[in-house]
Coordinates of C-alpha atoms in Angstrom, one line a residue:
M1 CA -74.1 -8.4 -79.1
A2 CA -70.8 -9.4 -80.6
K3 CA -70.1 -5.8 -81.7
N4 CA -71.0 -4.4 -78.4
K5 CA -68.7 -6.9 -76.7
K6 CA -66.0 -6.0 -79.1
R7 CA -66.4 -2.3 -78.4
R8 CA -66.4 -2.8 -74.7
S9 CA -63.3 -4.9 -75.1
G10 CA -61.6 -2.3 -77.3
G11 CA -62.7 0.5 -75.0
G12 CA -61.4 -1.3 -71.9
S13 CA -58.0 -1.9 -73.5
G14 CA -57.7 1.7 -74.6
G15 CA -58.6 3.0 -71.1
K16 CA -56.0 0.7 -69.5
K17 CA -53.3 2.1 -71.8
K18 CA -54.4 5.6 -71.0
T19 CA -54.2 5.0 -67.3
Q20 CA -50.7 3.6 -67.6
Q21 CA -49.6 6.6 -69.6
Q22 CA -51.1 8.9 -67.0
R23 CA -49.1 7.1 -64.3
K24 CA -46.0 7.5 -66.3
R25 CA -46.6 11.2 -66.6
Q26 CA -47.1 11.7 -62.8
P27 CA -43.9 13.0 -61.2
R28 CA -42.3 10.7 -58.6
P29 CA -41.8 12.1 -55.1
A30 CA -38.4 13.4 -54.4
A31 CA -36.0 11.1 -52.6
S32 CA -35.8 11.8 -48.8
P33 CA -32.4 13.2 -47.6
P34 CA -30.2 10.6 -46.0
A35 CA -30.7 10.2 -42.3
P36 CA -28.0 11.7 -40.1
A37 CA -25.4 9.3 -38.8
P38 CA -26.2 8.2 -35.3
A39 CA -24.4 10.0 -32.6
A40 CA -22.6 6.8 -31.6
S41 CA -20.7 6.9 -34.9
S42 CA -19.0 10.2 -33.9
P43 CA -15.4 9.4 -33.4
A44 CA -15.0 12.2 -30.9
L45 CA -17.8 11.1 -28.6
W46 CA -16.8 7.5 -28.9
G47 CA -13.3 8.5 -28.0
V48 CA -14.4 10.4 -25.0
G49 CA -16.4 7.4 -23.7
L50 CA -13.4 5.1 -24.2
A51 CA -11.1 7.7 -22.5
L52 CA -13.4 7.7 -19.4
L53 CA -13.5 4.0 -19.3
L54 CA -9.7 3.8 -19.6
L55 CA -9.4 6.3 -16.8
S56 CA -11.4 4.1 -14.6
V57 CA -9.3 1.1 -15.7
A58 CA -6.1 3.0 -14.8
A59 CA -7.2 4.1 -11.4
S60 CA -8.6 0.6 -10.6
L61 CA -5.3 -0.9 -11.7
M62 CA -3.3 1.3 -9.4
L63 CA -5.5 0.3 -6.5
V64 CA -5.1 -3.4 -7.4
L65 CA -1.3 -3.1 -7.5
Q66 CA -1.4 -1.3 -4.2
S67 CA -3.5 -4.1 -2.6
L68 CA -1.1 -6.7 -4.0
G69 CA 1.9 -4.8 -2.6
N70 CA 3.5 -4.1 -6.0
L71 CA 2.9 -0.4 -5.9
S72 CA 3.0 2.2 -3.1
L73 CA 0.6 5.0 -4.0
P74 CA 1.3 8.4 -2.6
G75 CA -1.2 9.3 0.1
C76 CA -2.3 5.6 0.2
G77 CA -0.6 4.2 3.3
P78 CA -2.4 2.1 5.9
A79 CA -3.5 5.2 7.8
S80 CA -4.6 7.2 4.8
A81 CA -8.1 7.6 3.3
C82 CA -7.3 5.0 0.7
G83 CA -6.0 2.6 3.2
R84 CA -9.1 3.0 5.4
A85 CA -11.4 2.7 2.4
T86 CA -9.8 -0.5 1.1
S87 CA -9.6 -2.1 4.6
S88 CA -13.2 -1.1 5.5
V89 CA -16.2 -3.5 5.1
W90 CA -16.9 -1.7 1.8
G91 CA -13.5 -2.5 0.4
S92 CA -14.3 -6.1 -0.5
V93 CA -17.2 -8.2 -1.6
P94 CA -19.2 -9.3 1.4
G95 CA -18.8 -13.0 2.2
L96 CA -16.0 -13.5 -0.4
G97 CA -13.4 -11.1 0.8
W98 CA -12.5 -10.4 -2.8
P99 CA -11.2 -6.8 -3.1
L100 CA -13.6 -4.4 -4.7
S101 CA -10.7 -2.9 -6.7
H102 CA -10.3 -6.3 -8.4
V103 CA -14.0 -6.4 -9.3
G104 CA -13.8 -2.8 -10.6
L105 CA -10.7 -3.5 -12.8
A106 CA -12.3 -6.6 -14.4
Y107 CA -15.6 -4.7 -14.9
F108 CA -14.1 -1.6 -16.6
L109 CA -11.9 -3.7 -18.8
G110 CA -15.0 -5.7 -19.9
I111 CA -17.1 -2.6 -20.5
A112 CA -14.3 -1.0 -22.5
A113 CA -14.1 -4.1 -24.7
A114 CA -17.9 -4.1 -25.2
W115 CA -17.7 -0.3 -26.0
I116 CA -15.1 -1.0 -28.7
V117 CA -16.8 -3.9 -30.4
S118 CA -20.2 -2.2 -30.4
G119 CA -18.9 1.1 -31.7
G120 CA -20.4 2.8 -28.8
R121 CA -23.9 1.4 -29.3
L122 CA -24.4 -0.8 -26.3
P123 CA -27.3 -3.2 -26.2
A124 CA -30.1 -2.7 -23.7
A125 CA -28.8 -5.3 -21.3
L126 CA -25.4 -3.7 -21.0
R127 CA -26.9 -0.3 -20.6
W128 CA -28.8 -1.5 -17.5
I129 CA -25.6 -3.0 -16.2
V130 CA -23.8 0.4 -16.7
R131 CA -26.7 2.2 -15.0
L132 CA -26.4 -0.2 -12.0
S133 CA -22.7 0.6 -11.8
A134 CA -23.6 4.3 -11.6
V135 CA -25.8 3.6 -8.6
G136 CA -23.0 1.6 -7.0
S137 CA -20.5 4.5 -7.6
I138 CA -22.9 7.0 -6.0
G139 CA -23.4 4.8 -3.0
L140 CA -19.7 4.2 -2.5
I141 CA -18.9 7.9 -2.8
I142 CA -21.5 8.6 -0.1
V143 CA -20.0 5.9 2.1
M144 CA -16.5 7.4 1.7
I145 CA -17.8 10.9 2.6
V146 CA -19.8 9.7 5.6
G147 CA -16.9 7.5 6.8
G148 CA -14.4 10.3 6.4
Y149 CA -12.1 8.5 4.0
L150 CA -12.5 10.1 0.6
C151 CA -9.8 8.1 -1.3
P152 CA -8.7 10.1 -4.3
Y153 CA -8.0 7.0 -6.5
C154 CA -11.4 5.5 -5.6
L155 CA -13.0 8.9 -6.3
A156 CA -11.3 9.0 -9.8
V157 CA -12.7 5.6 -10.6
H158 CA -16.3 6.5 -9.6
L159 CA -16.3 10.0 -11.1
A160 CA -15.0 8.7 -14.4
N161 CA -17.7 6.0 -14.3
L162 CA -20.4 8.5 -13.6
A163 CA -19.2 10.7 -16.5
F164 CA -19.3 7.7 -18.8
V165 CA -22.8 6.9 -17.8
G166 CA -23.9 10.5 -18.3
L167 CA -22.3 10.5 -21.7
L168 CA -24.1 7.3 -22.6
E169 CA -27.5 8.6 -21.5
L170 CA -27.3 12.0 -23.0
K171 CA -25.6 11.3 -26.3
F172 CA -26.4 7.7 -27.2
T173 CA -30.0 7.1 -26.0
G174 CA -32.3 6.2 -28.8
Q175 CA -29.5 5.4 -31.3
P176 CA -29.5 2.1 -33.2
M177 CA -27.8 -0.7 -31.3
R178 CA -25.4 -3.3 -32.5
P179 CA -26.5 -7.0 -32.1
A180 CA -26.3 -7.8 -28.4
L181 CA -24.2 -11.0 -28.7
R182 CA -20.8 -9.6 -29.5
P183 CA -20.7 -6.8 -26.9
I184 CA -22.1 -9.0 -24.1
G185 CA -19.7 -11.7 -25.1
A186 CA -16.8 -9.2 -24.9
L187 CA -17.9 -8.0 -21.4
V188 CA -18.3 -11.5 -20.1
G189 CA -15.2 -12.9 -21.7
V190 CA -12.9 -10.1 -20.6
F191 CA -14.4 -10.0 -17.1
V192 CA -13.8 -13.7 -16.6
I193 CA -10.3 -13.6 -18.0
A194 CA -9.3 -10.6 -16.0
T195 CA -10.8 -12.1 -12.8
G196 CA -9.0 -15.4 -13.4
I197 CA -5.7 -13.6 -13.9
L198 CA -6.2 -11.5 -10.8
A199 CA -7.2 -14.6 -8.8
A200 CA -4.0 -16.3 -9.9
V201 CA -1.8 -13.3 -9.0
Q202 CA -3.7 -12.9 -5.7
T203 CA -3.1 -16.5 -4.8
R204 CA 0.5 -16.3 -5.7
E205 CA 1.0 -13.2 -3.6
A206 CA -1.0 -14.7 -0.7
Q207 CA 1.2 -17.8 -0.8
A208 CA 4.4 -15.7 -0.8
V209 CA 3.1 -13.7 2.2
E210 CA 2.1 -16.9 4.0
E211 CA 5.6 -18.4 3.4
R212 CA 7.2 -15.2 4.8
D213 CA 4.9 -15.3 7.8
E214 CA 5.5 -19.0 8.4
D215 CA 9.3 -18.4 8.2
A216 CA 9.1 -15.5 10.6
L217 CA 6.8 -17.4 12.9
S218 CA 9.2 -20.4 13.0
Q219 CA 12.3 -18.2 13.7
S220 CA 10.7 -16.2 16.4
T221 CA 9.2 -19.2 18.1
D222 CA 12.7 -20.8 18.1
A223 CA 14.0 -17.6 19.8
I224 CA 11.2 -17.8 22.4
I225 CA 12.1 -21.4 23.2
E226 CA 15.8 -20.5 23.5
G227 CA 14.9 -17.9 26.1
G228 CA 14.8 -14.1 26.5
G229 CA 17.4 -13.2 29.0
E230 CA 17.8 -10.6 31.8
D231 CA 15.2 -9.5 34.3
A232 CA 13.1 -6.6 33.3
G233 CA 9.6 -7.3 34.5
F234 CA 8.0 -6.8 31.0
T235 CA 4.2 -7.0 31.6
G236 CA 1.0 -5.0 31.6
R237 CA -0.7 -3.7 34.7
Y238 CA -3.4 -6.4 34.7
H239 CA -3.0 -10.2 34.3
Y240 CA -5.3 -12.8 32.9
G241 CA -4.4 -16.3 34.1
P242 CA -1.7 -17.4 36.6
E243 CA 0.8 -14.8 37.7
A244 CA 3.6 -17.4 37.3
A245 CA 3.1 -19.3 34.0
P246 CA 5.3 -21.3 31.6
V247 CA 3.9 -19.2 28.7
R248 CA 3.5 -15.5 29.2
V249 CA 1.9 -13.4 26.5
V250 CA 2.1 -9.6 26.3
I251 CA 0.3 -7.8 23.4
I252 CA 0.6 -4.1 22.6
S253 CA -2.5 -3.2 20.8
D254 CA -5.1 -0.7 19.7
Y255 CA -8.8 -1.4 20.3
Q256 CA -9.7 0.0 16.9
C257 CA -7.1 -2.1 15.0
P258 CA -8.6 -4.9 13.0
D259 CA -5.5 -7.1 13.2
C260 CA -5.4 -6.6 17.0
K261 CA -9.0 -7.8 17.2
N262 CA -8.2 -10.9 15.2
V263 CA -5.2 -11.8 17.4
E264 CA -7.4 -11.1 20.5
S265 CA -10.0 -13.5 19.3
E266 CA -7.5 -16.2 18.9
L267 CA -6.0 -15.5 22.3
R268 CA -9.4 -15.8 24.0
Q269 CA -9.7 -19.4 22.6
I270 CA -6.2 -20.2 23.9
L271 CA -7.0 -18.8 27.4
A272 CA -10.3 -20.7 27.5
T273 CA -8.6 -24.1 26.9
R274 CA -5.2 -23.7 28.7
D275 CA -4.2 -23.0 32.3
D276 CA -0.5 -22.6 31.6
V277 CA -0.8 -19.3 29.8
S278 CA -0.9 -15.8 31.3
F279 CA -1.8 -12.6 29.4
S280 CA -1.3 -8.9 29.9
A281 CA -2.2 -6.0 27.6
K282 CA -0.5 -2.7 26.8
H283 CA -1.8 0.2 24.7
F284 CA -0.6 1.9 21.6
P285 CA -3.6 3.8 20.2
F286 CA -2.9 5.1 16.7
C287 CA -4.6 8.4 17.5
T288 CA -3.2 11.9 17.7
E289 CA -5.2 12.8 20.8
C290 CA -2.9 11.0 23.2
N291 CA -0.1 9.5 21.0
W292 CA 2.9 11.8 20.3
K293 CA 4.3 9.4 17.8
A294 CA 1.0 9.5 15.8
R295 CA 1.1 13.3 15.9
E296 CA 4.7 13.3 14.7
H297 CA 3.7 11.4 11.6
N298 CA 0.2 13.0 11.3
M299 CA -1.5 9.7 11.6
N300 CA -5.0 9.5 13.0
P301 CA -6.6 6.4 11.6
H302 CA -8.4 5.4 14.8
P303 CA -9.9 8.6 16.3
N304 CA -11.5 6.9 19.3
A305 CA -8.6 4.7 20.2
C306 CA -7.2 7.0 22.9
W307 CA -10.6 7.1 24.7
A308 CA -10.9 3.4 24.4
A309 CA -7.5 2.8 26.0
R310 CA -8.4 5.3 28.8
A311 CA -11.7 3.6 29.3
A312 CA -9.9 0.3 29.9
E313 CA -7.5 1.9 32.3
A314 CA -10.4 3.6 34.2
A315 CA -12.0 0.2 34.5
G316 CA -8.8 -1.2 35.9
I317 CA -8.5 1.6 38.4
L318 CA -12.1 1.1 39.6
G319 CA -12.4 -2.6 39.3
G320 CA -8.9 -4.2 39.4
D321 CA -8.1 -7.1 37.1
E322 CA -11.8 -8.2 36.8
G323 CA -12.9 -4.7 35.9
F324 CA -10.1 -4.2 33.4
W325 CA -10.8 -7.4 31.5
K326 CA -14.6 -6.8 31.4
M327 CA -14.0 -3.5 29.7
H328 CA -11.1 -4.9 27.6
H329 CA -13.5 -7.5 26.1
W330 CA -16.3 -5.1 25.7
L331 CA -14.1 -2.7 23.8
F332 CA -12.7 -5.3 21.4
D333 CA -16.2 -6.7 20.8
R334 CA -17.2 -3.2 19.6
S335 CA -13.9 -2.6 17.7
G336 CA -13.1 0.2 20.1
S337 CA -15.9 2.5 19.0
F338 CA -18.7 3.7 21.3
T339 CA -20.8 6.8 21.8
Q340 CA -21.6 8.4 25.1
A341 CA -25.0 6.9 25.1
E342 CA -23.7 3.4 24.4
L343 CA -21.1 3.7 27.2
Q344 CA -23.8 5.0 29.6
Q345 CA -26.0 2.0 28.8
A346 CA -23.1 -0.5 29.1
L347 CA -21.4 0.6 32.3
P348 CA -24.1 -0.7 34.8
T349 CA -23.9 -4.1 33.2
L350 CA -20.2 -4.1 33.6
G351 CA -20.4 -3.1 37.3
F352 CA -19.6 0.7 37.1
D353 CA -21.3 3.9 38.1
Y354 CA -21.5 6.1 35.1
T355 CA -20.5 9.4 36.7
T356 CA -17.6 8.0 38.7
F357 CA -16.4 6.1 35.6
V358 CA -16.4 9.1 33.3
E359 CA -14.6 11.2 35.9
T360 CA -11.9 8.5 36.2
M361 CA -11.6 8.0 32.5
G362 CA -11.0 11.7 32.0
S363 CA -8.4 11.9 34.8
P364 CA -4.7 12.6 34.3
E365 CA -4.0 9.2 35.7
T366 CA -5.5 7.2 32.8
L367 CA -3.7 9.5 30.3
A368 CA -0.4 9.0 32.1
R369 CA -0.8 5.2 32.0
V370 CA -1.6 5.2 28.3
E371 CA 1.3 7.5 27.5
A372 CA 3.6 5.3 29.5
D373 CA 2.7 2.3 27.4
I374 CA 3.1 4.4 24.2
N375 CA 6.6 5.4 25.3
Q376 CA 7.6 1.9 26.1
A377 CA 6.3 0.6 22.7
V378 CA 8.4 3.2 20.9
E379 CA 11.5 2.1 22.9
L380 CA 10.8 -1.4 21.8
G381 CA 10.7 -0.3 18.1
L382 CA 7.0 -0.8 17.5
R383 CA 6.0 0.0 13.9
Q384 CA 2.6 -1.6 13.7
T385 CA 0.0 -3.1 16.0
P386 CA -0.4 -5.7 17.3
M387 CA 3.1 -6.2 18.7
V388 CA 3.1 -9.7 20.3
F389 CA 5.6 -11.1 22.8
I390 CA 5.8 -14.5 24.3
N391 CA 8.2 -14.9 27.3
G392 CA 9.7 -11.5 26.5
V393 CA 10.5 -12.3 22.8
E394 CA 8.7 -10.7 20.0
L395 CA 6.5 -13.1 18.0
T396 CA 6.7 -12.2 14.3
G397 CA 4.7 -13.8 11.6
W398 CA 1.5 -13.6 13.7
R399 CA -0.5 -13.2 10.5
A400 CA 0.0 -16.8 9.6
R401 CA -2.9 -19.2 10.1
N402 CA -3.4 -19.9 13.9
A403 CA 0.1 -18.4 14.5
L404 CA -0.4 -17.6 18.1
T405 CA -2.0 -21.0 18.9
R406 CA 0.9 -22.9 17.2
A407 CA 3.5 -20.8 18.9
V408 CA 2.0 -21.3 22.3
D409 CA 1.8 -25.1 21.7
R410 CA 5.4 -25.3 20.6
V411 CA 6.7 -23.3 23.6
A412 CA 4.6 -25.2 26.1
A413 CA 5.8 -28.5 24.6
T414 CA 9.3 -27.8 25.8
N415 CA 8.0 -27.8 29.4
P416 CA 9.4 -24.4 30.4
P417 CA 9.2 -23.7 34.2
P418 CA 6.4 -21.4 35.4
L419 CA 7.9 -17.9 35.8
T420 CA 6.6 -14.4 36.5
A421 CA 7.1 -11.4 34.1
D422 CA 10.4 -10.7 35.9
A423 CA 12.0 -13.3 33.7
D424 CA 11.1 -11.5 30.5
R425 CA 13.1 -8.9 28.7
P426 CA 12.2 -7.8 25.1
P427 CA 15.0 -6.4 22.9
S428 CA 15.4 -2.7 22.6
A429 CA 14.3 -0.8 19.5
L430 CA 18.0 -0.7 18.4
Q431 CA 18.3 -4.5 18.7
K432 CA 14.9 -5.0 17.0
G433 CA 16.2 -3.0 14.0
V434 CA 19.2 -5.3 13.7
N435 CA 17.0 -8.3 14.1
D436 CA 14.6 -7.1 11.4
W437 CA 17.6 -6.7 9.0
L438 CA 18.9 -10.2 9.9
A439 CA 15.5 -11.7 9.2
Q440 CA 15.6 -10.5 5.6
P441 CA 16.4 -13.0 2.8
K442 CA 19.8 -12.6 1.2
R443 CA 19.4 -11.2 -2.4
T444 CA 21.7 -11.1 -5.4
L445 CA 21.8 -7.5 -6.4
P446 CA 22.0 -6.4 -10.0
S447 CA 25.5 -5.6 -11.2
D448 CA 26.7 -2.0 -11.1
G449 CA 27.7 -0.9 -14.6
S450 CA 29.6 2.1 -13.4
G451 CA 31.7 0.4 -10.7
W452 CA 32.2 3.5 -8.6
A453 CA 32.1 1.6 -5.3
W454 CA 34.5 2.7 -2.6
G455 CA 36.4 0.0 -0.7
P456 CA 38.1 -3.3 -1.3
E457 CA 37.1 -5.9 -4.0
D458 CA 36.5 -8.6 -1.4
P459 CA 34.9 -6.7 1.6
A460 CA 33.6 -8.1 4.9
V461 CA 30.7 -5.7 4.5
D462 CA 29.2 -4.7 1.2
I463 CA 26.8 -1.7 1.4
V464 CA 24.6 -0.7 -1.6
V465 CA 22.3 2.3 -1.5
W466 CA 19.9 3.5 -4.2
G467 CA 19.3 7.1 -3.6
D468 CA 18.7 10.6 -4.9
H469 CA 21.6 13.1 -4.7
L470 CA 19.2 15.9 -3.9
E471 CA 16.8 14.0 -1.5
P472 CA 17.2 14.9 2.2
F473 CA 17.0 11.3 3.6
S474 CA 19.4 9.9 0.9
I475 CA 21.8 12.7 1.8
E476 CA 21.6 11.9 5.6
L477 CA 22.1 8.2 5.1
D478 CA 25.0 8.8 2.6
R479 CA 26.8 11.0 5.1
R480 CA 26.6 8.3 7.8
L481 CA 27.6 5.5 5.5
R482 CA 30.6 7.5 4.1
A483 CA 31.8 8.0 7.6
V484 CA 31.5 4.2 8.3
A485 CA 33.3 3.4 5.0
E486 CA 36.1 5.8 5.7
S487 CA 36.8 4.4 9.2
A488 CA 36.6 0.7 8.2
P489 CA 39.0 -0.6 5.6
D490 CA 37.0 -3.8 5.1
V491 CA 33.7 -2.0 4.1
R492 CA 32.8 -1.3 0.5
Y493 CA 30.1 1.3 -0.2
A494 CA 28.3 2.0 -3.4
F495 CA 25.7 4.8 -4.0
R496 CA 23.7 4.0 -7.0
P497 CA 21.4 6.8 -8.4
Y498 CA 17.7 6.6 -8.4
P499 CA 16.7 10.2 -9.1
F500 CA 13.2 11.4 -8.3
D501 CA 13.2 13.5 -11.5
K502 CA 10.9 12.9 -14.4
A503 CA 13.6 14.1 -16.8
C504 CA 15.1 10.7 -16.7
N505 CA 13.0 8.5 -14.4
E506 CA 9.8 7.2 -16.0
N507 CA 9.3 4.8 -13.1
M508 CA 8.4 7.5 -10.6
Q509 CA 5.1 7.0 -8.9
P510 CA 2.3 9.5 -9.3
R511 CA 2.6 12.5 -7.0
S512 CA 6.1 11.5 -5.9
P513 CA 8.2 14.5 -4.8
Q514 CA 10.1 16.0 -7.8
H515 CA 13.7 16.9 -7.3
D516 CA 14.6 18.9 -10.4
G517 CA 18.2 18.5 -11.4
A518 CA 18.6 15.1 -9.7
C519 CA 19.1 13.5 -13.2
D520 CA 21.8 16.0 -14.0
A521 CA 23.5 15.4 -10.6
A522 CA 23.7 11.6 -11.2
K523 CA 25.0 12.2 -14.7
A524 CA 27.7 14.6 -13.3
V525 CA 29.0 12.0 -10.9
E526 CA 29.1 9.4 -13.8
A527 CA 30.9 11.8 -16.1
A528 CA 33.5 12.8 -13.5
G529 CA 34.2 9.1 -12.9
R530 CA 34.6 8.3 -16.6
L531 CA 36.9 11.2 -17.2
A532 CA 39.1 11.1 -14.1
G533 CA 38.4 7.9 -12.2
L534 CA 37.0 6.7 -8.9
E535 CA 38.3 9.5 -6.7
A536 CA 36.9 12.2 -9.0
S537 CA 33.5 10.4 -9.1
W538 CA 33.3 10.4 -5.3
A539 CA 34.6 14.0 -5.1
M540 CA 31.8 15.1 -7.4
H541 CA 29.3 13.0 -5.4
T542 CA 30.4 14.4 -2.1
W543 CA 30.3 18.0 -3.4
I544 CA 26.7 17.5 -4.7
V545 CA 25.3 16.0 -1.5
E546 CA 26.9 18.6 0.6
N547 CA 25.6 21.4 -1.6
P548 CA 22.2 20.2 -2.9
R549 CA 20.5 23.6 -3.0
S550 CA 23.2 25.2 -5.1
F551 CA 23.6 22.4 -7.6
S552 CA 23.4 23.2 -11.3
L553 CA 25.2 22.0 -14.4
D554 CA 27.2 25.2 -14.5
A555 CA 28.3 24.8 -11.0
A556 CA 29.2 21.1 -11.7
Q557 CA 31.3 22.3 -14.6
R558 CA 33.2 24.6 -12.3
K559 CA 33.7 21.8 -9.8
A560 CA 34.9 19.6 -12.7
R561 CA 37.6 22.2 -13.5
E562 CA 38.7 22.1 -9.8
L563 CA 39.1 18.4 -10.2
G564 CA 41.3 18.8 -13.2
I565 CA 38.7 17.8 -15.7
D566 CA 38.2 19.8 -18.9
P567 CA 34.7 21.5 -18.5
S568 CA 33.8 21.2 -22.2
R569 CA 34.5 17.5 -22.3
F570 CA 32.7 17.1 -19.0
A571 CA 29.6 18.9 -20.4
T572 CA 29.6 16.9 -23.6
L573 CA 29.8 13.6 -21.6
V574 CA 27.0 14.6 -19.2
A575 CA 24.8 15.1 -22.2
S576 CA 25.9 11.9 -24.0
P577 CA 23.7 8.9 -24.7
E578 CA 26.3 6.6 -23.0
V579 CA 25.9 8.3 -19.6
A580 CA 22.1 8.4 -20.1
A581 CA 22.1 4.7 -20.8
T582 CA 24.1 3.9 -17.6
L583 CA 21.7 6.0 -15.5
T584 CA 18.7 4.2 -17.1
E585 CA 20.2 0.8 -16.0
D586 CA 20.7 2.1 -12.5
I587 CA 17.1 3.3 -12.3
A588 CA 15.7 0.0 -13.6
A589 CA 17.9 -2.2 -11.4
P590 CA 16.1 -2.0 -8.0
R591 CA 12.6 -2.3 -9.3
P592 CA 12.6 -6.2 -9.1
L593 CA 13.9 -5.9 -5.6
G594 CA 10.8 -4.0 -4.5
L595 CA 12.0 -0.4 -4.4
R596 CA 9.2 1.9 -3.3
G597 CA 11.2 4.9 -2.2
V598 CA 14.6 6.2 -1.5
P599 CA 17.0 5.6 0.2
F600 CA 16.8 1.8 -0.5
L601 CA 19.6 0.2 1.5
F602 CA 21.2 -3.3 1.4
V603 CA 23.9 -4.6 3.7
N604 CA 25.5 -7.8 2.6
G605 CA 22.6 -8.5 0.3
R606 CA 20.0 -8.1 3.0
Q607 CA 17.6 -5.2 2.8
V608 CA 17.5 -2.9 5.8
P609 CA 13.8 -2.3 6.3
F610 CA 14.3 0.6 8.7
W611 CA 17.6 2.5 8.9
R612 CA 16.5 5.6 10.8
L613 CA 15.9 5.4 14.5
K614 CA 15.8 8.6 16.4
G615 CA 18.8 9.1 18.7
E616 CA 20.2 5.6 17.9
P617 CA 23.1 4.5 15.6
L618 CA 21.0 1.8 13.9
V619 CA 22.9 1.8 10.6
E620 CA 26.2 1.8 12.3
R621 CA 25.2 -1.1 14.6
I622 CA 24.0 -3.1 11.6
V623 CA 27.4 -2.6 9.9
E624 CA 29.1 -3.6 13.1
V625 CA 27.1 -6.8 13.3
A626 CA 27.9 -7.5 9.7
R627 CA 31.6 -7.0 10.3
G628 CA 31.4 -9.6 13.1
G629 CA 30.2 -12.2 10.6
E630 CA 26.7 -12.6 12.0
A631 CA 25.1 -11.9 8.5
G632 CA 27.8 -12.5 6.1

């Protein structure tokens, strides 16, 4: 038994060793090839994703700056597709009034940060957020198309976002993801910080605007209390309230204008609580169908405004004061928009027969009445609606909180006698232009490094223009101001260059008109002055603005020879770093002052908001007022 056990024991041990040897002899499976790097690690694809996000950031930033008033985007004025998009109900967060461009900028900055820290491998939670943003972009693009305001900057934001989402879905789906905490933290942190900064800037800008509105409101209310002047019978065709009233309100408005609707709402509350206020309305529809001024500027932001105004006039013709005000209120309640079916349904409730009303609305009489209001508004210098008058004096600053209510209260508190509209006379467009200049704050202008100002060292009137030697409006204004300076020995005039030429001006806004050669023109004027003094500088300046189409550096060298300047020295100085540095200073100088275009005009340190008035010598009148010491 013992031997048998020993053999089994020995046999077992030998078998175990043999098995181990057999295992050692068995070849090991070949190592599997390394897995390919995930697509997210591709620098090219990661870079494309980041570039798309940065494009959305850049376009959003431009819209933010536009909304804050710090940037004037080409094609993005109040009547443009961009202006209509940002001012529409879809341009802000419902209930909060927070601009959608602000939300977009903070979001895209946050996603860009998450994209960077994750190396392009966003966690599932962020991927769903990105997908939701794509749904939002598609929805907003549809809204813009249906609404007829396809804003190019908004479109750039949304198309770049959709391209990014497409890249994420096609190239990065199924790839390993980084831990969720860091990318989500980056998104949330950057979004919160960006939103906080935007809120602070928005608050500061709002406070600045409110201060300006309050100042304008105070000044215009003082002017109303002081009295308007000569008889002119400034009033609308229909009156609400007593015909003779201590406080007489006239508003020129557009039924589709949001600001007009806000002022109208405030006025209704005033009329409901006071019996010493009368109101009459005039029309200025921003619509090319009946408004020649809108056609002249190719502005058609309110396509139904003409028919709304004619509907109000038809109601007045058929129903007198009562009929006019019923239709007036109905139109404002609907923001001036209505279909034929909606009008047909409403007319019986307003007391009108549909067939008779439509015939009257389409008659030459209603068109003539609306056109008469438009012409008078232009004569009064209207630049936006509403234009509000109290006792014949324009009320500015009406955007301030409860502005109309406070102005009416202040005027009524002085116990003015009840009068009819015959006592009211608003100023002309010419006088309004002067008043608008007088209302501007006095600014300290940046020093002129060149010193090529024409006129005395201690002038009664100091005129400074930033302009482009080859730009038509700059040329027109310069011609008029040189004539003023030549005829008035107490006027000093300086033309400081701001060329719309990318060769030297990096501050040009996107899509601004390019005036090739404008940099060379400015340098030629500077070089002529450095080589031969003030008179040579102005001689070169005058020659350029009188021959803008034929300007070239070769032609400028020939002109320099005529002025007694050595052409080779002139050419060398034009190309010198010193002249380039002076031009750079001139270009940078007006930006803090709010330059958005040229010409940019100041008279005695006050900006001239509008210098061009068809058929009127507005600039010359402003200089005349300044010489009289009214704005020294």
